[in-house]
Amino acid sequence: GDLHGGPRGARQLVSRVPGLVSVAVSKADPKRKRVMGRDARVVAGVAAIEEAIGDVRYRLHPGAFFQVDPRNAAWIHDRVRTFVGDARRVLDLYAGVGAYALMLAEGRDRVVAIEEIPQAAHAARDMAPDNVEVVASRVEAADLSETFDAVVINPARRGSDPKTLAALAR
């Protein structure tokens, strides 16, 4: 939750490191279930940055996970797009900043993204076109009774719980 040198040290980092536009700190997850810590806050620089994978733009706030290797991200997106195929209605679980939901939006009737981290859901909602609904909720608590043609599941390290998988199978 703290950075050596505080906000002044963070501002110095932003001014001295080429390409660095923001420094944020967070508190580590004591259960180690999340890559990102909790209570993320910007101590220097901009509050959010934008990134792109192909033609799709994403807004990233501190505390929201995003694939940082652009080559790997583009390859993964190609695979997901191929597997989803021509599905008209797509559900994206553990959606993060909407990487898959936003990428799959074009030409679909409806895409629903469910994400529990508020910063990530907010970022996805900021960039979502009209056919994408972003639900800020734990996947395990969400209503999964609607019918979809395809489901993208990209859970955190702990994986998806059996009840959610059973609900999807139904």
PDB file of N, CA and C in Angstrom, residues 39-122:
ATOM      1  N   ASP A  39      -7.687  -2.015  -3.051  1.00  0.00           N
ATOM      2  CA  ASP A  39      -7.568  -0.588  -2.744  1.00  0.00           C
ATOM      3  C   ASP A  39      -6.504   0.099  -3.599  1.00  0.00           C
ATOM      4  N   ALA A  40      -6.493  -0.215  -4.879  1.00  0.00           N
ATOM      5  CA  ALA A  40      -5.515   0.407  -5.780  1.00  0.00           C
ATOM      6  C   ALA A  40      -5.787   1.898  -5.896  1.00  0.00           C
ATOM      7  N   ARG A  41      -4.713   2.672  -5.878  1.00  0.00           N
ATOM      8  CA  ARG A  41      -4.857   4.123  -6.043  1.00  0.00           C
ATOM      9  C   ARG A  41      -3.647   4.682  -6.778  1.00  0.00           C
ATOM     10  N   VAL A  42      -3.919   5.664  -7.609  1.00  0.00           N
ATOM     11  CA  VAL A  42      -2.866   6.326  -8.371  1.00  0.00           C
ATOM     12  C   VAL A  42      -2.169   7.322  -7.454  1.00  0.00           C
ATOM     13  N   VAL A  43      -0.841   7.271  -7.415  1.00  0.00           N
ATOM     14  CA  VAL A  43      -0.081   8.236  -6.612  1.00  0.00           C
ATOM     15  C   VAL A  43       0.644   9.249  -7.478  1.00  0.00           C
ATOM     16  N   ALA A  44       0.747   8.983  -8.773  1.00  0.00           N
ATOM     17  CA  ALA A  44       1.346   9.951  -9.692  1.00  0.00           C
ATOM     18  C   ALA A  44       0.905   9.613 -11.114  1.00  0.00           C
ATOM     19  N   GLY A  45       0.706  10.639 -11.917  1.00  0.00           N
ATOM     20  CA  GLY A  45       0.358  10.427 -13.318  1.00  0.00           C
ATOM     21  C   GLY A  45      -1.138  10.355 -13.556  1.00  0.00           C
ATOM     22  N   VAL A  46      -1.514   9.738 -14.656  1.00  0.00           N
ATOM     23  CA  VAL A  46      -2.911   9.704 -15.086  1.00  0.00           C
ATOM     24  C   VAL A  46      -3.685   8.607 -14.356  1.00  0.00           C
ATOM     25  N   ALA A  47      -4.994   8.816 -14.223  1.00  0.00           N
ATOM     26  CA  ALA A  47      -5.853   7.879 -13.490  1.00  0.00           C
ATOM     27  C   ALA A  47      -6.173   6.622 -14.286  1.00  0.00           C
ATOM     28  N   ALA A  48      -6.142   6.712 -15.601  1.00  0.00           N
ATOM     29  CA  ALA A  48      -6.433   5.559 -16.456  1.00  0.00           C
ATOM     30  C   ALA A  48      -5.641   5.707 -17.746  1.00  0.00           C
ATOM     31  N   ILE A  49      -5.312   4.573 -18.342  1.00  0.00           N
ATOM     32  CA  ILE A  49      -4.640   4.602 -19.635  1.00  0.00           C
ATOM     33  C   ILE A  49      -5.478   3.814 -20.632  1.00  0.00           C
ATOM     34  N   GLU A  50      -5.247   4.049 -21.904  1.00  0.00           N
ATOM     35  CA  GLU A  50      -5.921   3.278 -22.936  1.00  0.00           C
ATOM     36  C   GLU A  50      -4.910   2.401 -23.642  1.00  0.00           C
ATOM     37  N   GLU A  51      -5.365   1.226 -24.018  1.00  0.00           N
ATOM     38  CA  GLU A  51      -4.534   0.246 -24.711  1.00  0.00           C
ATOM     39  C   GLU A  51      -5.371  -0.326 -25.838  1.00  0.00           C
ATOM     40  N   ALA A  52      -4.738  -0.949 -26.799  1.00  0.00           N
ATOM     41  CA  ALA A  52      -5.462  -1.561 -27.908  1.00  0.00           C
ATOM     42  C   ALA A  52      -4.902  -2.942 -28.196  1.00  0.00           C
ATOM     43  N   ILE A  53      -5.799  -3.819 -28.581  1.00  0.00           N
ATOM     44  CA  ILE A  53      -5.433  -5.106 -29.155  1.00  0.00           C
ATOM     45  C   ILE A  53      -6.139  -5.126 -30.504  1.00  0.00           C
ATOM     46  N   GLY A  54      -5.370  -5.068 -31.570  1.00  0.00           N
ATOM     47  CA  GLY A  54      -5.972  -4.919 -32.890  1.00  0.00           C
ATOM     48  C   GLY A  54      -6.704  -3.593 -32.966  1.00  0.00           C
ATOM     49  N   ASP A  55      -7.958  -3.615 -33.433  1.00  0.00           N
ATOM     50  CA  ASP A  55      -8.753  -2.391 -33.571  1.00  0.00           C
ATOM     51  C   ASP A  55      -9.564  -2.058 -32.326  1.00  0.00           C
ATOM     52  N   VAL A  56      -9.511  -2.897 -31.313  1.00  0.00           N
ATOM     53  CA  VAL A  56     -10.341  -2.695 -30.122  1.00  0.00           C
ATOM     54  C   VAL A  56      -9.545  -1.963 -29.048  1.00  0.00           C
ATOM     55  N   ARG A  57     -10.168  -0.891 -28.522  1.00  0.00           N
ATOM     56  CA  ARG A  57      -9.522  -0.077 -27.492  1.00  0.00           C
ATOM     57  C   ARG A  57     -10.096  -0.423 -26.128  1.00  0.00           C
ATOM     58  N   TYR A  58      -9.214  -0.364 -25.121  1.00  0.00           N
ATOM     59  CA  TYR A  58      -9.578  -0.692 -23.749  1.00  0.00           C
ATOM     60  C   TYR A  58      -9.127   0.423 -22.821  1.00  0.00           C
ATOM     61  N   ARG A  59      -9.884   0.658 -21.766  1.00  0.00           N
ATOM     62  CA  ARG A  59      -9.490   1.617 -20.740  1.00  0.00           C
ATOM     63  C   ARG A  59      -9.053   0.817 -19.521  1.00  0.00           C
ATOM     64  N   LEU A  60      -7.900   1.159 -18.984  1.00  0.00           N
ATOM     65  CA  LEU A  60      -7.336   0.421 -17.858  1.00  0.00           C
ATOM     66  C   LEU A  60      -7.179   1.325 -16.642  1.00  0.00           C
ATOM     67  N   HIS A  61      -7.816   0.939 -15.563  1.00  0.00           N
ATOM     68  CA  HIS A  61      -7.703   1.625 -14.281  1.00  0.00           C
ATOM     69  C   HIS A  61      -6.828   0.762 -13.365  1.00  0.00           C
ATOM     70  N   PRO A  62      -6.169   1.366 -12.391  1.00  0.00           N
ATOM     71  CA  PRO A  62      -5.398   0.556 -11.439  1.00  0.00           C
ATOM     72  C   PRO A  62      -6.312  -0.490 -10.783  1.00  0.00           C
ATOM     73  N   GLY A  63      -5.790  -1.674 -10.621  1.00  0.00           N
ATOM     74  CA  GLY A  63      -6.557  -2.747 -10.005  1.00  0.00           C
ATOM     75  C   GLY A  63      -7.225  -3.667 -10.997  1.00  0.00           C
ATOM     76  N   ALA A  64      -7.213  -3.309 -12.275  1.00  0.00           N
ATOM     77  CA  ALA A  64      -7.837  -4.133 -13.313  1.00  0.00           C
ATOM     78  C   ALA A  64      -6.749  -4.869 -14.087  1.00  0.00           C
ATOM     79  N   PHE A  65      -6.906  -6.190 -14.209  1.00  0.00           N
ATOM     80  CA  PHE A  65      -5.921  -7.000 -14.915  1.00  0.00           C
ATOM     81  C   PHE A  65      -6.080  -6.829 -16.429  1.00  0.00           C
ATOM     82  N   PHE A  66      -4.961  -6.844 -17.132  1.00  0.00           N
ATOM     83  CA  PHE A  66      -4.965  -6.774 -18.591  1.00  0.00           C
ATOM     84  C   PHE A  66      -3.741  -7.521 -19.105  1.00  0.00           C
ATOM     85  N   GLN A  67      -3.889  -8.225 -20.203  1.00  0.00           N
ATOM     86  CA  GLN A  67      -2.777  -8.967 -20.812  1.00  0.00           C
ATOM     87  C   GLN A  67      -1.773  -7.950 -21.356  1.00  0.00           C
ATOM     88  N   VAL A  68      -0.586  -7.915 -20.787  1.00  0.00           N
ATOM     89  CA  VAL A  68       0.372  -6.869 -21.145  1.00  0.00           C
ATOM     90  C   VAL A  68       1.254  -7.199 -22.334  1.00  0.00           C
ATOM     91  N   ASP A  69       1.281  -8.440 -22.767  1.00  0.00           N
ATOM     92  CA  ASP A  69       2.089  -8.812 -23.921  1.00  0.00           C
ATOM     93  C   ASP A  69       1.211  -8.708 -25.166  1.00  0.00           C
ATOM     94  N   PRO A  70       1.379  -7.676 -25.984  1.00  0.00           N
ATOM     95  CA  PRO A  70       0.469  -7.465 -27.117  1.00  0.00           C
ATOM     96  C   PRO A  70       0.473  -8.600 -28.134  1.00  0.00           C
ATOM     97  N   ARG A  71       1.611  -9.240 -28.346  1.00  0.00           N
ATOM     98  CA  ARG A  71       1.633 -10.363 -29.303  1.00  0.00           C
ATOM     99  C   ARG A  71       0.837 -11.544 -28.769  1.00  0.00           C
ATOM    100  N   ASN A  72       1.029 -11.843 -27.497  1.00  0.00           N
ATOM    101  CA  ASN A  72       0.297 -12.931 -26.869  1.00  0.00           C
ATOM    102  C   ASN A  72      -1.197 -12.611 -26.848  1.00  0.00           C
ATOM    103  N   ALA A  73      -1.550 -11.383 -26.505  1.00  0.00           N
ATOM    104  CA  ALA A  73      -2.960 -10.980 -26.448  1.00  0.00           C
ATOM    105  C   ALA A  73      -3.622 -11.117 -27.817  1.00  0.00           C
ATOM    106  N   ALA A  74      -2.960 -10.686 -28.863  1.00  0.00           N
ATOM    107  CA  ALA A  74      -3.537 -10.788 -30.215  1.00  0.00           C
ATOM    108  C   ALA A  74      -3.736 -12.252 -30.599  1.00  0.00           C
ATOM    109  N   TRP A  75      -2.786 -13.108 -30.269  1.00  0.00           N
ATOM    110  CA  TRP A  75      -2.899 -14.535 -30.570  1.00  0.00           C
ATOM    111  C   TRP A  75      -4.079 -15.151 -29.814  1.00  0.00           C
ATOM    112  N   ILE A  76      -4.195 -14.820 -28.516  1.00  0.00           N
ATOM    113  CA  ILE A  76      -5.306 -15.336 -27.701  1.00  0.00           C
ATOM    114  C   ILE A  76      -6.637 -14.844 -28.265  1.00  0.00           C
ATOM    115  N   HIS A  77      -6.722 -13.589 -28.635  1.00  0.00           N
ATOM    116  CA  HIS A  77      -7.964 -13.037 -29.197  1.00  0.00           C
ATOM    117  C   HIS A  77      -8.346 -13.770 -30.477  1.00  0.00           C
ATOM    118  N   ASP A  78      -7.382 -14.040 -31.323  1.00  0.00           N
ATOM    119  CA  ASP A  78      -7.675 -14.798 -32.555  1.00  0.00           C
ATOM    120  C   ASP A  78      -8.259 -16.165 -32.235  1.00  0.00           C
ATOM    121  N   ARG A  79      -7.685 -16.844 -31.250  1.00  0.00           N
ATOM    122  CA  ARG A  79      -8.192 -18.178 -30.864  1.00  0.00           C
ATOM    123  C   ARG A  79      -9.614 -18.082 -30.322  1.00  0.00           C
ATOM    124  N   VAL A  80      -9.857 -17.117 -29.426  1.00  0.00           N
ATOM    125  CA  VAL A  80     -11.196 -16.961 -28.845  1.00  0.00           C
ATOM    126  C   VAL A  80     -12.206 -16.646 -29.942  1.00  0.00           C
ATOM    127  N   ARG A  81     -11.868 -15.731 -30.839  1.00  0.00           N
ATOM    128  CA  ARG A  81     -12.769 -15.362 -31.942  1.00  0.00           C
ATOM    129  C   ARG A  81     -13.095 -16.584 -32.802  1.00  0.00           C
ATOM    130  N   THR A  82     -12.099 -17.404 -33.085  1.00  0.00           N
ATOM    131  CA  THR A  82     -12.306 -18.616 -33.880  1.00  0.00           C
ATOM    132  C   THR A  82     -13.242 -19.585 -33.169  1.00  0.00           C
ATOM    133  N   PHE A  83     -13.011 -19.830 -31.884  1.00  0.00           N
ATOM    134  CA  PHE A  83     -13.835 -20.788 -31.148  1.00  0.00           C
ATOM    135  C   PHE A  83     -15.267 -20.301 -30.967  1.00  0.00           C
ATOM    136  N   VAL A  84     -15.467 -18.997 -30.813  1.00  0.00           N
ATOM    137  CA  VAL A  84     -16.822 -18.444 -30.657  1.00  0.00           C
ATOM    138  C   VAL A  84     -17.564 -18.486 -31.994  1.00  0.00           C
ATOM    139  N   GLY A  85     -16.826 -18.375 -33.079  1.00  0.00           N
ATOM    140  CA  GLY A  85     -17.434 -18.499 -34.405  1.00  0.00           C
ATOM    141  C   GLY A  85     -18.520 -17.472 -34.659  1.00  0.00           C
ATOM    142  N   ASP A  86     -19.658 -17.934 -35.192  1.00  0.00           N
ATOM    143  CA  ASP A  86     -20.764 -17.044 -35.567  1.00  0.00           C
ATOM    144  C   ASP A  86     -21.816 -16.890 -34.481  1.00  0.00           C
ATOM    145  N   ALA A  87     -21.499 -17.233 -33.255  1.00  0.00           N
ATOM    146  CA  ALA A  87     -22.471 -17.118 -32.157  1.00  0.00           C
ATOM    147  C   ALA A  87     -23.046 -15.709 -32.114  1.00  0.00           C
ATOM    148  N   ARG A  88     -24.345 -15.602 -31.974  1.00  0.00           N
ATOM    149  CA  ARG A  88     -25.016 -14.293 -31.961  1.00  0.00           C
ATOM    150  C   ARG A  88     -25.095 -13.711 -30.550  1.00  0.00           C
ATOM    151  N   ARG A  89     -25.174 -14.591 -29.542  1.00  0.00           N
ATOM    152  CA  ARG A  89     -25.308 -14.165 -28.143  1.00  0.00           C
ATOM    153  C   ARG A  89     -24.173 -14.813 -27.349  1.00  0.00           C
ATOM    154  N   VAL A  90     -23.326 -13.967 -26.756  1.00  0.00           N
ATOM    155  CA  VAL A  90     -22.113 -14.458 -26.097  1.00  0.00           C
ATOM    156  C   VAL A  90     -22.074 -13.978 -24.648  1.00  0.00           C
ATOM    157  N   LEU A  91     -21.696 -14.884 -23.763  1.00  0.00           N
ATOM    158  CA  LEU A  91     -21.507 -14.580 -22.344  1.00  0.00           C
ATOM    159  C   LEU A  91     -20.014 -14.655 -22.044  1.00  0.00           C
ATOM    160  N   ASP A  92     -19.472 -13.605 -21.414  1.00  0.00           N
ATOM    161  CA  ASP A  92     -18.056 -13.551 -21.050  1.00  0.00           C
ATOM    162  C   ASP A  92     -17.968 -13.496 -19.531  1.00  0.00           C
ATOM    163  N   LEU A  93     -17.498 -14.590 -18.926  1.00  0.00           N
ATOM    164  CA  LEU A  93     -17.406 -14.676 -17.471  1.00  0.00           C
ATOM    165  C   LEU A  93     -15.990 -14.373 -17.005  1.00  0.00           C
ATOM    166  N   TYR A  94     -15.905 -13.701 -15.859  1.00  0.00           N
ATOM    167  CA  TYR A  94     -14.616 -13.229 -15.324  1.00  0.00           C
ATOM    168  C   TYR A  94     -14.001 -12.303 -16.379  1.00  0.00           C
ATOM    169  N   ALA A  95     -14.789 -11.340 -16.805  1.00  0.00           N
ATOM    170  CA  ALA A  95     -14.509 -10.546 -17.998  1.00  0.00           C
ATOM    171  C   ALA A  95     -13.392  -9.521 -17.855  1.00  0.00           C
ATOM    172  N   GLY A  96     -12.999  -9.190 -16.648  1.00  0.00           N
ATOM    173  CA  GLY A  96     -11.960  -8.174 -16.489  1.00  0.00           C
ATOM    174  C   GLY A  96     -12.391  -6.865 -17.126  1.00  0.00           C
ATOM    175  N   VAL A  97     -11.512  -6.238 -17.873  1.00  0.00           N
ATOM    176  CA  VAL A  97     -11.818  -4.957 -18.525  1.00  0.00           C
ATOM    177  C   VAL A  97     -12.602  -5.148 -19.825  1.00  0.00           C
ATOM    178  N   GLY A  98     -13.062  -6.369 -20.056  1.00  0.00           N
ATOM    179  CA  GLY A  98     -13.869  -6.655 -21.237  1.00  0.00           C
ATOM    180  C   GLY A  98     -13.057  -7.054 -22.446  1.00  0.00           C
ATOM    181  N   ALA A  99     -11.864  -7.576 -22.234  1.00  0.00           N
ATOM    182  CA  ALA A  99     -10.993  -7.898 -23.365  1.00  0.00           C
ATOM    183  C   ALA A  99     -11.708  -8.741 -24.414  1.00  0.00           C
ATOM    184  N   TYR A 100     -12.375  -9.801 -23.991  1.00  0.00           N
ATOM    185  CA  TYR A 100     -13.059 -10.662 -24.969  1.00  0.00           C
ATOM    186  C   TYR A 100     -14.421 -10.087 -25.356  1.00  0.00           C
ATOM    187  N   ALA A 101     -15.163  -9.600 -24.391  1.00  0.00           N
ATOM    188  CA  ALA A 101     -16.499  -9.064 -24.678  1.00  0.00           C
ATOM    189  C   ALA A 101     -16.439  -7.930 -25.703  1.00  0.00           C
ATOM    190  N   LEU A 102     -15.524  -6.997 -25.516  1.00  0.00           N
ATOM    191  CA  LEU A 102     -15.425  -5.865 -26.442  1.00  0.00           C
ATOM    192  C   LEU A 102     -14.907  -6.318 -27.799  1.00  0.00           C
ATOM    193  N   MET A 103     -13.964  -7.263 -27.798  1.00  0.00           N
ATOM    194  CA  MET A 103     -13.413  -7.779 -29.049  1.00  0.00           C
ATOM    195  C   MET A 103     -14.483  -8.528 -29.846  1.00  0.00           C
ATOM    196  N   LEU A 104     -15.383  -9.221 -29.142  1.00  0.00           N
ATOM    197  CA  LEU A 104     -16.416 -10.022 -29.813  1.00  0.00           C
ATOM    198  C   LEU A 104     -17.681  -9.228 -30.146  1.00  0.00           C
ATOM    199  N   ALA A 105     -17.791  -7.997 -29.723  1.00  0.00           N
ATOM    200  CA  ALA A 105     -19.031  -7.223 -29.843  1.00  0.00           C
ATOM    201  C   ALA A 105     -19.499  -7.016 -31.287  1.00  0.00           C
ATOM    202  N   GLU A 106     -18.587  -6.690 -32.171  1.00  0.00           N
ATOM    203  CA  GLU A 106     -18.975  -6.344 -33.537  1.00  0.00           C
ATOM    204  C   GLU A 106     -19.711  -7.498 -34.225  1.00  0.00           C
ATOM    205  N   GLY A 107     -20.891  -7.197 -34.748  1.00  0.00           N
ATOM    206  CA  GLY A 107     -21.673  -8.170 -35.502  1.00  0.00           C
ATOM    207  C   GLY A 107     -22.483  -9.141 -34.653  1.00  0.00           C
ATOM    208  N   ARG A 108     -22.464  -8.997 -33.365  1.00  0.00           N
ATOM    209  CA  ARG A 108     -23.237  -9.883 -32.472  1.00  0.00           C
ATOM    210  C   ARG A 108     -24.521  -9.180 -32.042  1.00  0.00           C
ATOM    211  N   ASP A 109     -25.518  -9.978 -31.678  1.00  0.00           N
ATOM    212  CA  ASP A 109     -26.764  -9.412 -31.174  1.00  0.00           C
ATOM    213  C   ASP A 109     -26.611  -8.925 -29.737  1.00  0.00           C
ATOM    214  N   ARG A 110     -25.937  -9.723 -28.922  1.00  0.00           N
ATOM    215  CA  ARG A 110     -25.829  -9.404 -27.498  1.00  0.00           C
ATOM    216  C   ARG A 110     -24.589 -10.074 -26.916  1.00  0.00           C
ATOM    217  N   VAL A 111     -23.841  -9.297 -26.137  1.00  0.00           N
ATOM    218  CA  VAL A 111     -22.707  -9.813 -25.393  1.00  0.00           C
ATOM    219  C   VAL A 111     -22.881  -9.342 -23.955  1.00  0.00           C
ATOM    220  N   VAL A 112     -22.795 -10.274 -23.012  1.00  0.00           N
ATOM    221  CA  VAL A 112     -22.884  -9.931 -21.596  1.00  0.00           C
ATOM    222  C   VAL A 112     -21.551 -10.284 -20.946  1.00  0.00           C
ATOM    223  N   ALA A 113     -20.982  -9.304 -20.270  1.00  0.00           N
ATOM    224  CA  ALA A 113     -19.711  -9.481 -19.565  1.00  0.00           C
ATOM    225  C   ALA A 113     -19.974  -9.384 -18.071  1.00  0.00           C
ATOM    226  N   ILE A 114     -19.506 -10.363 -17.313  1.00  0.00           N
ATOM    227  CA  ILE A 114     -19.680 -10.346 -15.860  1.00  0.00           C
ATOM    228  C   ILE A 114     -18.305 -10.299 -15.207  1.00  0.00           C
ATOM    229  N   GLU A 115     -18.120  -9.298 -14.332  1.00  0.00           N
ATOM    230  CA  GLU A 115     -16.826  -9.081 -13.670  1.00  0.00           C
ATOM    231  C   GLU A 115     -17.061  -8.528 -12.275  1.00  0.00           C
ATOM    232  N   GLU A 116     -16.358  -9.079 -11.282  1.00  0.00           N
ATOM    233  CA  GLU A 116     -16.563  -8.656  -9.895  1.00  0.00           C
ATOM    234  C   GLU A 116     -15.689  -7.491  -9.450  1.00  0.00           C
ATOM    235  N   ILE A 117     -14.570  -7.253 -10.082  1.00  0.00           N
ATOM    236  CA  ILE A 117     -13.684  -6.157  -9.662  1.00  0.00           C
ATOM    237  C   ILE A 117     -14.279  -4.850 -10.191  1.00  0.00           C
ATOM    238  N   PRO A 118     -14.690  -3.958  -9.288  1.00  0.00           N
ATOM    239  CA  PRO A 118     -15.390  -2.734  -9.723  1.00  0.00           C
ATOM    240  C   PRO A 118     -14.629  -1.909 -10.750  1.00  0.00           C
ATOM    241  N   GLN A 119     -13.308  -1.740 -10.565  1.00  0.00           N
ATOM    242  CA  GLN A 119     -12.523  -0.933 -11.502  1.00  0.00           C
ATOM    243  C   GLN A 119     -12.543  -1.546 -12.896  1.00  0.00           C
ATOM    244  N   ALA A 120     -12.469  -2.858 -12.965  1.00  0.00           N
ATOM    245  CA  ALA A 120     -12.460  -3.536 -14.260  1.00  0.00           C
ATOM    246  C   ALA A 120     -13.829  -3.428 -14.930  1.00  0.00           C
ATOM    247  N   ALA A 121     -14.901  -3.661 -14.171  1.00  0.00           N
ATOM    248  CA  ALA A 121     -16.254  -3.544 -14.735  1.00  0.00           C
ATOM    249  C   ALA A 121     -16.504  -2.119 -15.221  1.00  0.00           C
ATOM    250  N   HIS A 122     -16.076  -1.138 -14.447  1.00  0.00           N
ATOM    251  CA  HIS A 122     -16.228   0.273 -14.832  1.00  0.00           C
ATOM    252  C   HIS A 122     -15.482   0.550 -16.142  1.00  0.00           C
TER     253      HIS A 122
END
